[in-house]
Coordinates of C-alpha atoms in Angstrom, one line a residue:
M2 CA 57.8 75.5 29.5
A3 CA 57.6 72.4 32.0
S4 CA 59.8 71.9 33.9
E5 CA 61.3 68.2 34.4
Q6 CA 59.7 67.3 36.9
Q7 CA 56.1 67.9 35.0
S8 CA 56.7 66.4 31.9
S9 CA 57.3 63.8 33.5
T10 CA 54.9 63.2 35.5
I11 CA 52.8 64.5 32.2
K12 CA 54.5 61.3 29.9
G13 CA 52.7 58.7 33.3
S14 CA 49.7 60.1 34.0
K15 CA 46.4 58.2 31.8
V16 CA 43.9 61.3 31.7
L17 CA 40.1 60.5 31.1
M18 CA 38.1 63.4 28.9
V19 CA 34.5 63.0 29.0
G20 CA 32.8 65.4 25.8
A21 CA 34.9 66.0 22.5
G22 CA 32.3 69.4 21.8
G23 CA 33.5 72.6 21.9
I24 CA 35.1 72.9 25.2
G25 CA 36.5 68.7 24.5
C26 CA 38.4 69.8 20.6
E27 CA 40.0 72.3 22.6
L28 CA 40.9 70.4 25.3
L29 CA 42.0 67.5 23.7
K30 CA 44.4 69.8 21.5
T31 CA 46.3 70.8 24.1
L32 CA 46.5 67.4 26.4
A33 CA 48.6 66.4 23.7
L34 CA 50.7 69.3 22.6
S35 CA 51.6 69.4 26.2
G36 CA 52.8 66.5 26.0
F37 CA 50.7 63.5 27.9
Q38 CA 50.8 60.3 26.1
D39 CA 47.7 58.2 27.2
I40 CA 44.4 60.0 26.6
H41 CA 41.1 58.0 26.8
I42 CA 38.0 60.0 25.7
I43 CA 34.0 59.3 25.9
D44 CA 31.8 61.1 23.7
M45 CA 28.2 59.5 22.5
D46 CA 26.6 62.2 20.5
T47 CA 28.0 62.6 16.9
I48 CA 28.8 65.4 14.4
E49 CA 26.8 67.4 13.4
V50 CA 26.4 71.2 10.3
S51 CA 26.2 73.2 14.2
N52 CA 29.5 72.1 15.3
L53 CA 32.0 73.4 13.1
N54 CA 32.2 76.9 13.5
R55 CA 34.1 75.9 16.5
Q56 CA 34.7 72.2 16.8
F57 CA 37.6 72.9 14.7
L58 CA 38.7 69.9 14.7
F59 CA 35.9 68.9 12.8
R60 CA 35.0 68.6 8.8
K61 CA 32.1 69.0 6.6
S62 CA 32.8 65.3 5.0
H63 CA 32.7 64.1 8.8
V64 CA 29.1 65.1 10.0
G65 CA 27.3 61.7 10.8
Q66 CA 30.8 60.1 12.2
S67 CA 31.4 59.9 15.8
K68 CA 32.8 62.9 18.0
A69 CA 35.6 60.9 20.2
K70 CA 36.3 59.0 16.9
V71 CA 36.7 61.4 14.4
A72 CA 38.6 64.1 17.3
R73 CA 41.2 60.9 17.8
D74 CA 42.7 60.4 14.3
A75 CA 42.2 64.7 13.5
V76 CA 44.7 64.9 16.6
L77 CA 47.2 61.8 16.1
K78 CA 47.6 63.4 12.6
F79 CA 49.9 65.6 14.8
R80 CA 50.8 64.3 17.4
P81 CA 50.8 60.2 15.8
D82 CA 53.4 59.4 18.6
I83 CA 50.9 59.5 21.4
S84 CA 47.8 56.8 22.4
I85 CA 44.4 58.1 22.4
T86 CA 41.1 55.3 22.5
P87 CA 38.1 56.6 21.8
Y88 CA 34.3 55.0 22.6
H89 CA 31.3 56.5 21.2
A90 CA 29.2 55.6 24.3
N91 CA 27.1 57.3 26.7
V92 CA 29.3 57.6 30.0
K93 CA 27.1 56.6 31.7
D94 CA 26.6 52.7 30.6
L95 CA 27.5 50.2 33.0
D96 CA 31.3 49.3 31.1
F97 CA 32.4 52.6 32.4
N98 CA 32.1 51.4 36.2
V99 CA 34.2 52.2 39.6
D100 CA 36.5 50.2 38.6
F101 CA 36.6 51.6 34.7
Y102 CA 37.6 54.7 36.6
K103 CA 40.3 53.7 38.4
Q104 CA 42.9 53.2 36.2
F105 CA 43.1 57.3 36.0
N106 CA 45.3 59.4 37.7
V107 CA 42.6 62.8 36.3
V108 CA 39.0 62.7 35.0
L109 CA 38.5 66.2 33.0
N110 CA 34.8 66.3 32.2
G111 CA 33.6 68.9 29.0
L112 CA 30.3 68.1 29.5
D113 CA 26.5 70.1 29.0
N114 CA 24.5 69.2 31.4
L115 CA 24.3 68.3 34.5
D116 CA 22.8 65.1 35.0
A117 CA 25.9 63.6 33.3
R118 CA 28.0 65.8 35.7
R119 CA 26.4 64.6 38.9
H120 CA 26.9 60.9 37.5
V121 CA 30.6 61.7 36.7
N122 CA 31.3 63.1 40.1
R123 CA 29.6 60.3 41.2
L124 CA 31.9 57.4 40.5
C125 CA 35.4 59.5 40.8
L126 CA 34.6 60.3 44.7
A127 CA 34.1 56.5 44.3
A128 CA 37.3 55.6 43.2
G129 CA 38.8 57.8 44.3
V130 CA 40.1 60.1 41.1
P131 CA 40.6 63.8 41.0
L132 CA 38.0 66.1 38.9
V133 CA 38.5 69.0 36.9
E134 CA 34.9 70.3 35.0
S135 CA 34.7 73.0 33.0
G136 CA 31.5 74.8 31.4
T137 CA 31.2 78.5 29.5
T138 CA 28.6 79.4 27.5
G139 CA 29.2 81.8 25.3
F140 CA 32.1 84.8 26.9
L141 CA 30.7 83.0 30.9
G142 CA 33.4 80.0 31.5
Q143 CA 34.2 77.8 34.9
V144 CA 36.7 75.6 35.9
T145 CA 36.9 73.8 39.1
V146 CA 38.5 71.4 40.8
H147 CA 37.1 68.5 42.9
V148 CA 39.6 66.1 44.8
K149 CA 38.1 63.5 47.1
G150 CA 38.1 64.4 50.9
R151 CA 40.2 67.5 49.7
T152 CA 37.7 69.9 48.2
E153 CA 33.8 69.9 47.7
C154 CA 32.2 67.8 45.2
Y155 CA 30.8 68.4 41.9
E156 CA 27.4 69.0 44.1
C157 CA 28.0 70.1 47.4
Q158 CA 26.8 73.5 45.8
P159 CA 23.5 73.9 44.3
K160 CA 23.0 74.8 41.2
T161 CA 20.9 76.5 39.8
A162 CA 17.7 74.6 39.1
P163 CA 14.6 75.6 36.1
K164 CA 12.0 77.8 37.3
T165 CA 8.8 75.4 36.9
Y166 CA 5.8 76.7 35.2
P167 CA 2.0 75.5 36.1
V168 CA 0.5 73.4 33.9
C169 CA -2.6 75.9 34.0
T170 CA -0.1 79.0 32.6
I171 CA 0.9 77.0 29.5
T172 CA -2.9 75.4 28.9
S173 CA -4.7 78.9 30.3
T174 CA -3.4 82.0 30.9
P175 CA -0.1 82.9 29.7
S176 CA 1.6 85.9 29.3
K177 CA 5.7 85.8 28.3
F178 CA 5.9 84.3 24.4
V179 CA 8.5 81.2 26.2
H180 CA 5.0 79.7 27.6
C181 CA 4.0 79.9 24.0
I182 CA 6.9 77.8 22.8
V183 CA 6.0 74.9 25.9
W184 CA 3.2 75.3 24.5
A185 CA 3.7 74.5 20.9
K186 CA 6.7 72.2 21.7
D187 CA 5.4 70.3 24.3
L188 CA 1.6 70.1 23.9
L189 CA 0.7 70.7 20.3
F190 CA 3.3 69.0 18.9
A191 CA 3.1 66.3 21.3
K192 CA -0.6 65.4 19.7
L193 CA -0.2 66.2 16.8
F194 CA 2.5 64.5 15.5
G195 CA 3.8 61.9 19.3
D196 CA 2.0 60.4 21.1
K197 CA -1.5 61.2 20.8
N198 CA -1.9 60.1 24.6
Q199 CA 0.1 62.4 26.1
E200 CA -1.4 63.2 30.7
H201 CA -2.2 66.8 29.5
D202 CA -4.0 67.2 26.6
L203 CA -5.2 69.9 24.4
N204 CA -8.9 68.9 24.3
V205 CA -11.1 71.1 26.4
H206 CA -13.3 70.6 29.1
S207 CA -16.4 72.1 30.4
K208 CA -16.2 73.0 34.4
D209 CA -18.0 70.0 35.3
G210 CA -16.0 67.3 33.8
S211 CA -17.4 66.4 31.1
S212 CA -15.8 66.7 28.1
S213 CA -17.9 70.4 26.1
S214 CA -18.1 68.4 22.7
K215 CA -17.6 65.6 20.7
Q216 CA -15.8 67.3 18.5
A217 CA -13.0 68.2 21.3
E218 CA -12.9 65.1 22.5
D219 CA -12.1 63.7 18.6
V220 CA -10.7 66.7 17.6
F221 CA -6.6 65.1 17.1
E222 CA -8.2 62.6 15.0
R223 CA -8.5 62.8 11.3
Q224 CA -11.9 62.3 9.4
E225 CA -11.6 59.9 6.7
E226 CA -13.2 62.2 5.0
E227 CA -11.2 65.0 5.6
N228 CA -8.6 66.1 3.8
I229 CA -5.1 67.8 4.4
E230 CA -6.3 70.9 4.7
Q231 CA -9.5 71.0 5.9
Y232 CA -7.9 68.3 9.2
G233 CA -5.5 71.9 9.2
K234 CA -7.4 74.4 9.1
R235 CA -10.0 72.2 11.7
I236 CA -6.6 71.8 14.0
Y237 CA -6.4 75.6 13.6
D238 CA -9.4 76.6 14.6
H239 CA -10.4 74.0 18.0
V240 CA -6.6 74.9 19.2
F241 CA -6.5 79.3 18.7
G242 CA -10.7 79.4 18.3
Y243 CA -12.5 77.4 20.3
N244 CA -10.7 76.5 23.5
I245 CA -9.6 80.6 23.5
E246 CA -13.2 81.1 23.0
L247 CA -14.5 78.8 26.1
A248 CA -11.5 79.8 28.2
L249 CA -13.3 82.8 27.9
S250 CA -16.3 81.0 28.7
S251 CA -15.0 82.1 33.2
E252 CA -14.8 85.3 34.5
E253 CA -13.4 85.0 36.7
T254 CA -9.7 84.1 35.0
W255 CA -10.1 87.4 33.2
R256 CA -11.2 89.5 35.9
N257 CA -7.7 90.7 36.3
R258 CA -6.3 89.5 33.3
N259 CA -5.8 91.3 29.8
K260 CA -8.6 88.6 27.9
P261 CA -7.1 86.6 24.8
R262 CA -9.2 87.0 21.6
P263 CA -9.9 84.0 19.6
I264 CA -7.9 83.2 16.2
Y265 CA -10.0 81.5 13.0
V266 CA -8.7 80.7 9.7
R267 CA -11.4 82.4 8.5
D268 CA -10.1 85.9 10.4
V269 CA -6.8 85.6 8.9
F270 CA -7.0 84.6 5.2
S271 CA -9.7 85.3 2.2
S272 CA -11.8 81.6 1.4
E273 CA -8.8 81.0 -1.4
L274 CA -6.2 82.2 0.6
A275 CA -7.3 79.4 2.8
I276 CA -7.5 76.5 0.9
Q277 CA -4.6 76.9 -0.7
N278 CA -0.6 77.4 1.7
G279 CA 1.8 76.6 -0.3
N280 CA 3.0 74.8 -3.9
L281 CA 2.9 70.9 -1.7
H282 CA 3.8 69.3 -5.2
N283 CA 7.7 72.2 -6.1
C284 CA 8.3 70.3 -2.5
S285 CA 11.7 67.9 -1.7
N286 CA 11.7 64.8 -1.5
G287 CA 14.5 64.5 0.0
D288 CA 14.8 63.5 3.8
P289 CA 12.6 64.5 5.5
P290 CA 14.3 67.3 8.1
S291 CA 14.8 69.1 4.5
L292 CA 11.7 69.4 4.1
S293 CA 10.6 73.1 4.7
A294 CA 7.5 75.3 5.0
M295 CA 9.1 78.2 4.7
A296 CA 11.3 77.5 1.5
S297 CA 7.5 76.2 -0.7
L298 CA 5.8 79.5 0.7
G299 CA 9.0 81.9 -0.1
L300 CA 9.9 82.7 3.9
K301 CA 14.2 82.9 3.0
N302 CA 15.7 84.9 5.9
P303 CA 14.9 83.1 9.4
Q304 CA 15.8 86.4 11.8
D305 CA 12.4 88.6 9.6
L306 CA 9.0 88.3 11.7
W307 CA 6.4 86.7 10.6
S308 CA 3.2 88.7 10.9
L309 CA 0.2 86.2 11.9
K310 CA -1.0 85.8 7.8
E311 CA 2.8 84.5 7.4
N312 CA 2.6 82.8 10.6
S313 CA -1.1 80.3 10.2
K314 CA 1.2 80.2 6.1
V315 CA 3.5 78.3 7.8
F316 CA 1.1 76.7 10.7
L317 CA -0.9 75.1 8.0
E318 CA 2.2 74.7 5.3
A319 CA 4.3 72.1 8.3
L320 CA 0.8 70.9 9.3
K321 CA 0.3 69.3 5.2
L322 CA 3.9 68.7 4.6
F323 CA 4.0 66.3 7.6
F324 CA 1.0 64.5 6.7
S325 CA 1.7 63.3 3.4
K326 CA 5.7 63.7 3.2
R327 CA 6.7 62.0 6.6
E328 CA 3.3 60.3 7.6
K329 CA 5.1 57.4 8.4
E330 CA 6.6 59.1 11.1
I331 CA 3.1 60.4 12.4
G332 CA 3.4 58.9 16.7
N333 CA 6.4 58.8 16.7
L334 CA 8.4 62.3 16.4
S335 CA 9.3 64.6 19.9
F336 CA 10.8 68.5 19.1
D337 CA 14.7 68.1 17.6
K338 CA 15.8 71.3 17.2
D339 CA 17.6 70.0 13.8
D340 CA 14.2 69.3 12.6
Q341 CA 13.7 72.2 9.9
L342 CA 10.1 71.6 9.9
A343 CA 9.8 70.9 13.4
V344 CA 11.3 74.4 14.5
E345 CA 9.1 75.8 12.0
F346 CA 5.7 75.2 13.5
V347 CA 6.5 75.2 17.1
T348 CA 7.9 78.7 15.3
A349 CA 4.2 79.2 14.0
A350 CA 2.0 77.7 16.4
A351 CA 3.5 80.1 19.5
N352 CA 3.7 83.2 17.5
I353 CA 0.0 82.8 17.1
R354 CA -1.2 82.2 20.6
A355 CA 1.6 84.9 21.4
S356 CA -0.6 87.2 19.0
S357 CA -4.3 85.6 20.7
F358 CA -3.5 86.9 24.5
G359 CA -1.1 90.5 23.5
I360 CA 2.5 88.7 23.4
P361 CA 4.9 89.7 21.4
L362 CA 6.0 87.5 17.8
H363 CA 9.6 86.0 17.5
S364 CA 10.9 85.7 14.8
L365 CA 11.9 82.0 13.6
F366 CA 15.5 82.6 14.7
E367 CA 14.7 83.2 18.2
A368 CA 12.3 81.0 18.6
K369 CA 15.2 78.0 17.8
G370 CA 16.9 79.1 20.4
I371 CA 13.9 79.3 23.2
A372 CA 12.4 76.1 21.7
G373 CA 16.0 74.3 20.6
N374 CA 17.5 74.8 24.5
I375 CA 20.9 77.1 22.3
V376 CA 23.3 78.5 23.6
H377 CA 25.8 80.6 21.6
A378 CA 28.5 79.3 21.9
V379 CA 32.5 80.9 21.5
A380 CA 35.6 79.2 21.2
T381 CA 38.5 81.4 22.4
T382 CA 36.0 80.4 25.4
N383 CA 36.4 76.9 25.4
A384 CA 40.3 77.8 23.7
I385 CA 40.7 79.3 27.5
I386 CA 38.5 77.3 29.5
A387 CA 40.4 74.3 27.9
G388 CA 44.2 75.9 29.1
L389 CA 42.4 76.3 32.4
I390 CA 41.7 72.9 32.7
V391 CA 45.3 71.8 32.0
I392 CA 47.0 73.7 34.1
E393 CA 44.4 72.4 36.7
A394 CA 45.2 68.8 36.0
I395 CA 48.5 69.5 36.4
K396 CA 48.3 70.6 39.6
V397 CA 46.6 67.7 40.8
L398 CA 49.3 65.1 39.1
Q399 CA 51.8 66.9 41.2
H400 CA 49.2 66.9 44.1
D401 CA 50.0 71.1 45.0
V402 CA 46.8 71.2 46.6
K403 CA 47.8 74.5 48.1
N404 CA 47.8 76.6 44.4
Y405 CA 44.0 74.3 43.2
R406 CA 42.4 77.1 42.0
M407 CA 38.5 76.8 40.7
T408 CA 39.1 80.0 37.5
Y409 CA 36.1 81.9 36.2
C410 CA 35.9 83.8 33.2
L411 CA 34.3 86.9 32.7
E412 CA 32.5 89.0 30.4
H413 CA 33.3 92.5 31.4
P414 CA 36.8 92.7 34.1
S415 CA 36.2 93.1 37.7
R416 CA 39.2 94.0 39.1
K417 CA 41.1 94.7 36.0
M418 CA 40.3 91.1 35.4
L419 CA 39.0 88.5 33.3
L420 CA 39.9 85.7 34.8
M421 CA 39.0 85.4 38.5
P422 CA 40.3 82.3 40.6
I423 CA 39.5 81.2 44.4
E424 CA 40.6 78.7 46.4
P425 CA 38.6 75.5 46.4
S426 CA 36.2 75.5 49.4
E427 CA 36.2 72.5 51.8
P428 CA 33.3 69.6 51.3
N429 CA 30.3 70.3 52.5
K430 CA 28.8 69.1 55.4
S431 CA 25.5 68.9 54.3
C432 CA 26.7 67.5 50.5
Y433 CA 24.4 64.2 50.1
V434 CA 26.6 62.9 47.5
C435 CA 29.9 63.0 49.8
S436 CA 28.4 63.4 53.7
E437 CA 26.0 61.2 55.9
T438 CA 23.4 63.2 57.0
P439 CA 19.6 61.2 56.1
L440 CA 17.4 63.1 53.5
D441 CA 13.5 64.2 55.7
L442 CA 10.6 63.0 53.7
E443 CA 7.3 63.8 53.8
I444 CA 3.9 61.7 52.2
N445 CA 1.1 60.7 51.9
T446 CA 1.7 56.9 53.5
H447 CA -2.0 56.0 53.0
R448 CA -2.3 57.7 49.3
S449 CA 1.3 57.7 47.3
K450 CA 2.8 54.3 45.8
L451 CA 6.0 53.5 46.0
R452 CA 6.4 53.9 42.7
D453 CA 6.2 57.8 43.7
V454 CA 8.7 57.3 45.6
V455 CA 11.4 56.0 43.0
D456 CA 10.1 57.8 39.9
K457 CA 10.0 61.6 42.0
I458 CA 12.6 61.0 44.6
V459 CA 15.3 58.4 43.6
K460 CA 15.1 59.2 40.1
A461 CA 14.3 62.7 39.7
K462 CA 15.5 64.1 43.1
L463 CA 18.6 62.2 44.3
G464 CA 19.1 61.1 40.5
M465 CA 20.1 57.2 40.8
N466 CA 20.1 55.7 37.6
F467 CA 19.7 51.8 39.1
P468 CA 18.2 52.0 42.7
L469 CA 17.9 49.2 45.4
I470 CA 15.3 50.5 47.9
L471 CA 15.6 48.2 52.0
H472 CA 13.4 48.6 54.9
G473 CA 15.3 47.0 56.9
S474 CA 16.6 44.2 56.1
A475 CA 13.4 43.5 53.5
L476 CA 13.9 44.7 49.9
L477 CA 11.1 46.4 47.7
Y478 CA 12.3 47.4 45.2
E479 CA 15.8 46.5 42.5
V480 CA 17.1 47.2 39.3
G481 CA 18.4 44.2 37.9
D482 CA 19.5 42.0 34.2
D483 CA 20.7 39.2 36.7
L484 CA 17.3 39.5 38.6
E485 CA 14.9 36.3 38.6
E486 CA 11.6 36.7 36.6
D487 CA 9.2 36.1 40.3
E488 CA 12.1 39.1 41.4
V489 CA 11.0 41.4 38.9
A490 CA 7.9 40.1 38.7
N491 CA 7.6 41.6 42.4
Y492 CA 8.9 44.5 42.1
A493 CA 7.1 45.8 39.7
A494 CA 4.0 44.8 41.8
N495 CA 5.4 46.9 45.0
L496 CA 5.9 49.3 42.8
E497 CA 1.8 49.9 42.4
K498 CA 1.3 49.1 45.8
V499 CA 0.9 52.3 48.5
L500 CA 3.7 52.9 51.1
C501 CA 1.4 51.6 54.3
K502 CA 0.8 48.6 52.3
L503 CA 3.7 47.1 50.9
P504 CA 5.7 44.0 52.5
A505 CA 7.0 45.7 54.9
S506 CA 5.0 48.7 56.3
V507 CA 6.4 52.0 55.0
T508 CA 4.2 54.5 57.9
S509 CA 5.3 57.6 59.6
G510 CA 9.1 57.1 60.8
T511 CA 10.3 54.6 58.4
I512 CA 13.9 54.8 57.4
L513 CA 14.6 53.6 54.0
T514 CA 17.8 52.8 52.8
V515 CA 18.7 53.7 49.3
E516 CA 21.4 52.8 47.3
D517 CA 22.7 52.9 43.8
L518 CA 25.0 49.7 43.2
Q519 CA 26.9 51.9 39.7
Q520 CA 27.2 54.9 41.9
E521 CA 28.2 53.5 44.8
L522 CA 26.1 56.1 47.0
K523 CA 23.9 55.1 50.2
C524 CA 22.2 57.5 51.7
S525 CA 19.1 56.9 54.2
I526 CA 15.3 58.3 53.8
N527 CA 13.2 59.9 57.1
I528 CA 9.7 58.9 56.2
K529 CA 6.7 61.5 57.9
H530 CA 3.6 61.5 57.3
R531 CA 1.4 64.1 56.2
E532 CA -2.1 63.7 54.8
E533 CA -2.5 67.0 53.0
F534 CA -0.5 69.3 49.6
D535 CA -0.4 72.3 48.2
E536 CA -1.7 71.2 44.7
E537 CA 0.3 74.2 43.3
K538 CA 2.9 74.6 45.3
E539 CA 3.7 70.8 46.3
P540 CA 2.5 69.4 42.8
D541 CA 3.9 66.5 43.5
A542 CA 2.2 65.9 47.4
M543 CA 5.9 64.9 48.8
I544 CA 8.9 67.3 49.6
L545 CA 12.4 66.3 50.2
S546 CA 14.2 67.7 53.0
G547 CA 18.3 67.7 53.5
W548 CA 18.6 68.2 49.9
I549 CA 20.5 71.1 48.5
Q550 CA 17.9 72.6 47.6
P551 CA 18.2 74.3 43.9
R552 CA 18.2 78.0 42.6
A553 CA 15.7 79.1 39.6
T554 CA 15.6 80.0 36.6
E555 CA 13.6 80.8 33.8
K556 CA 13.6 77.3 32.2
S557 CA 10.6 74.6 32.0
S558 CA 7.3 73.6 32.9
N559 CA 5.5 71.6 35.0
T560 CA 3.8 69.7 31.9
A561 CA 5.5 66.2 29.8
V562 CA 8.5 68.2 27.6
D563 CA 10.9 66.0 25.4
S564 CA 14.3 65.5 26.3
E565 CA 16.3 65.9 23.1
V566 CA 19.6 66.5 24.6
S567 CA 21.2 62.5 25.3
T568 CA 22.3 62.1 29.6
S569 CA 25.9 62.3 27.9
S570 CA 26.0 63.8 25.6
A571 CA 29.6 66.8 25.3
S572 CA 30.0 70.3 24.5
E573 CA 30.6 73.7 26.4
A574 CA 27.9 74.8 29.2
V575 CA 27.9 76.3 32.5
P576 CA 28.1 73.4 35.8
L577 CA 26.4 76.0 37.6
V578 CA 23.1 76.1 35.6
A579 CA 20.8 72.7 35.6
E580 CA 20.0 72.6 31.5
D581 CA 17.4 70.3 30.6
D582 CA 15.8 67.9 32.6
D583 CA 17.0 68.2 35.9
D584 CA 14.7 70.8 37.9
L585 CA 15.5 69.4 40.7
Q586 CA 18.3 67.6 41.9
I587 CA 20.6 65.6 44.2
I588 CA 21.7 63.9 46.8
P589 CA 23.0 60.1 46.9
T590 CA 25.6 59.5 49.8
I591 CA 28.5 57.4 49.5
T592 CA 29.5 56.0 53.1
G593 CA 32.7 57.3 55.0
K594 CA 34.3 59.6 57.5
K595 CA 32.0 63.5 57.6
R596 CA 33.9 66.1 57.1
K597 CA 33.9 69.8 58.2
L598 CA 33.1 72.7 55.7
S599 CA 35.5 75.2 55.5
N600 CA 34.8 79.1 56.9
V601 CA 35.5 80.6 52.9
S602 CA 36.2 84.3 53.6
N603 CA 33.6 87.2 52.9
E604 CA 34.7 87.8 49.6
M605 CA 34.9 84.3 48.2
K606 CA 31.9 83.8 49.2
N607 CA 31.0 87.3 47.7
K608 CA 32.3 85.9 44.9
R609 CA 30.6 82.8 44.5
K610 CA 27.3 84.4 44.8
A611 CA 27.9 86.7 42.3
E612 CA 28.9 84.0 40.1
L613 CA 26.2 82.0 40.9
H614 CA 23.9 84.9 39.9
S615 CA 26.2 85.9 36.0
K616 CA 24.6 85.7 33.4
N617 CA 25.4 82.0 32.6
D618 CA 21.5 81.6 34.0
V619 CA 20.2 81.6 30.3
V620 CA 16.9 80.7 29.8
V621 CA 16.6 77.2 28.2
L622 CA 13.2 74.1 27.4
D623 CA 13.3 71.5 28.5
D624 CA 11.6 68.4 30.6
D625 CA 12.0 65.5 33.3
N626 CA 15.0 64.1 32.4
S627 CA 17.5 64.4 31.8
D628 CA 18.4 66.4 30.1
M629 CA 17.0 69.4 30.9
S630 CA 20.3 70.0 29.1
K631 CA 22.1 72.6 27.1
K632 CA 22.7 72.7 23.6
E633 CA 24.7 75.1 21.6
Q634 CA 24.5 76.9 18.0

């Protein structure tokens, strides 16, 4: 039972919850039952069927509705006397600025992606509001406390970043099933059903760079005289047969590798089966996502391992269904793990490619988990973590600094403990979110454009949403709704100029100041000219140093990938794992007094090291953005 002082503190506090998913449902319930009277919730997601097995505040009738609003209504049924304010919105919206955060006594995060977590962390620092972070994956979970000036901020420690695969590995020399999934999802699916002008083309070119054939240039365009079946077979033969044969022409490539085998329709089917894959006329005419190649072909169990012939049938049938039943969507589609037909197509394509390269095949269930970035969630873990969040929130509200704990939920006992609490560290003096140390950027100032710096450094690595870039007193770039037309045109023109040709020339020794007014962040970047870069090891042709280097985990590719997780979708995930679109990490700073990094005990360091390399490093797929983030099943 809470003491009288605790009860008074709890009742008088105003709490912001970010996320109403797996952790969020448990957290809102626990807050309400613990006596909190004024709770605000932000979540931009709507309820999906897959949420219902653990997000207990939701029912089947709620599918499609706002998570934040439905969660509020559900809790008010058993705690009608409290105030719960829901916001069905993106936490990065401009309405949720520093002044908005200042009204709260504590912020509690239940997010599922690194990008949104970084954003909330920075606004909490700017507003001077304590933050309690959390995350779960399976039986693992953690709760961390971040109080400005007293503990490390969320970004003081490196977060696990995805391992990136060179495009040549994905397109030419795959060795793992994840490579095949990335190829099928981010290249083939996107080429057939999304933007046909994507950067990484599946049309193979000969060694001299010219097109290997007229057919190769036009293969993805459906000819006027072609029916759907003919088109499907031609695509199949091109990507699984012709492209492989052309790749085999390079003897050097396969000198130390197992050679793939080209696969053509004629090799897999008899002539009659090649023409009839399924019964299109028996397919449902309902909502597009309800269409299923599996249903059309009589395949029922998603955990079955399909043969090459079955994968080929699914591939051709799914392609046929897309072009016959969802033709209006062609050109605008992106992969969605909840789109059954898309999952079937990607699974089949990945398995056929895997078969060609001698890689073990996977079931649709397994392939969906990889392609859809799915982490299997455990409701009990969410409940435990939610309880720990509330415990830490109460300590924060009582300013009980000595008893703050960062608690880790383990799958197996360590020293007979499943919950491992450790004292939080002091702020990291090398953290560029809560320190002033400048960054160094090695770049070719004669070739690289300002756009390269904005896209690859300021946005991708520093995580700024509304950047402003200054060279001394000269404003080189700015974004905002209040800009005049001539200013917008001027900054757009600057983006296309090489650094040394900007109005205020950027050369070796230049110090750029970068700010994000929304996040109230500011940092300095020292420019160092460098003539050459290794194309494979340094594909961005620029090196940012002085920031916290993320750890690598197998996750994604250098190919263009679609980000299916919103930058603020709320759910359970592990904060120490970089999701989706966050191949790279952070480092803007808040101006202010530098703070010391504590001398953490060796035991604590070892615990943190073990935690960083624990099983919460899951394999996921995603792109720039944003949110390679984590989705649950």
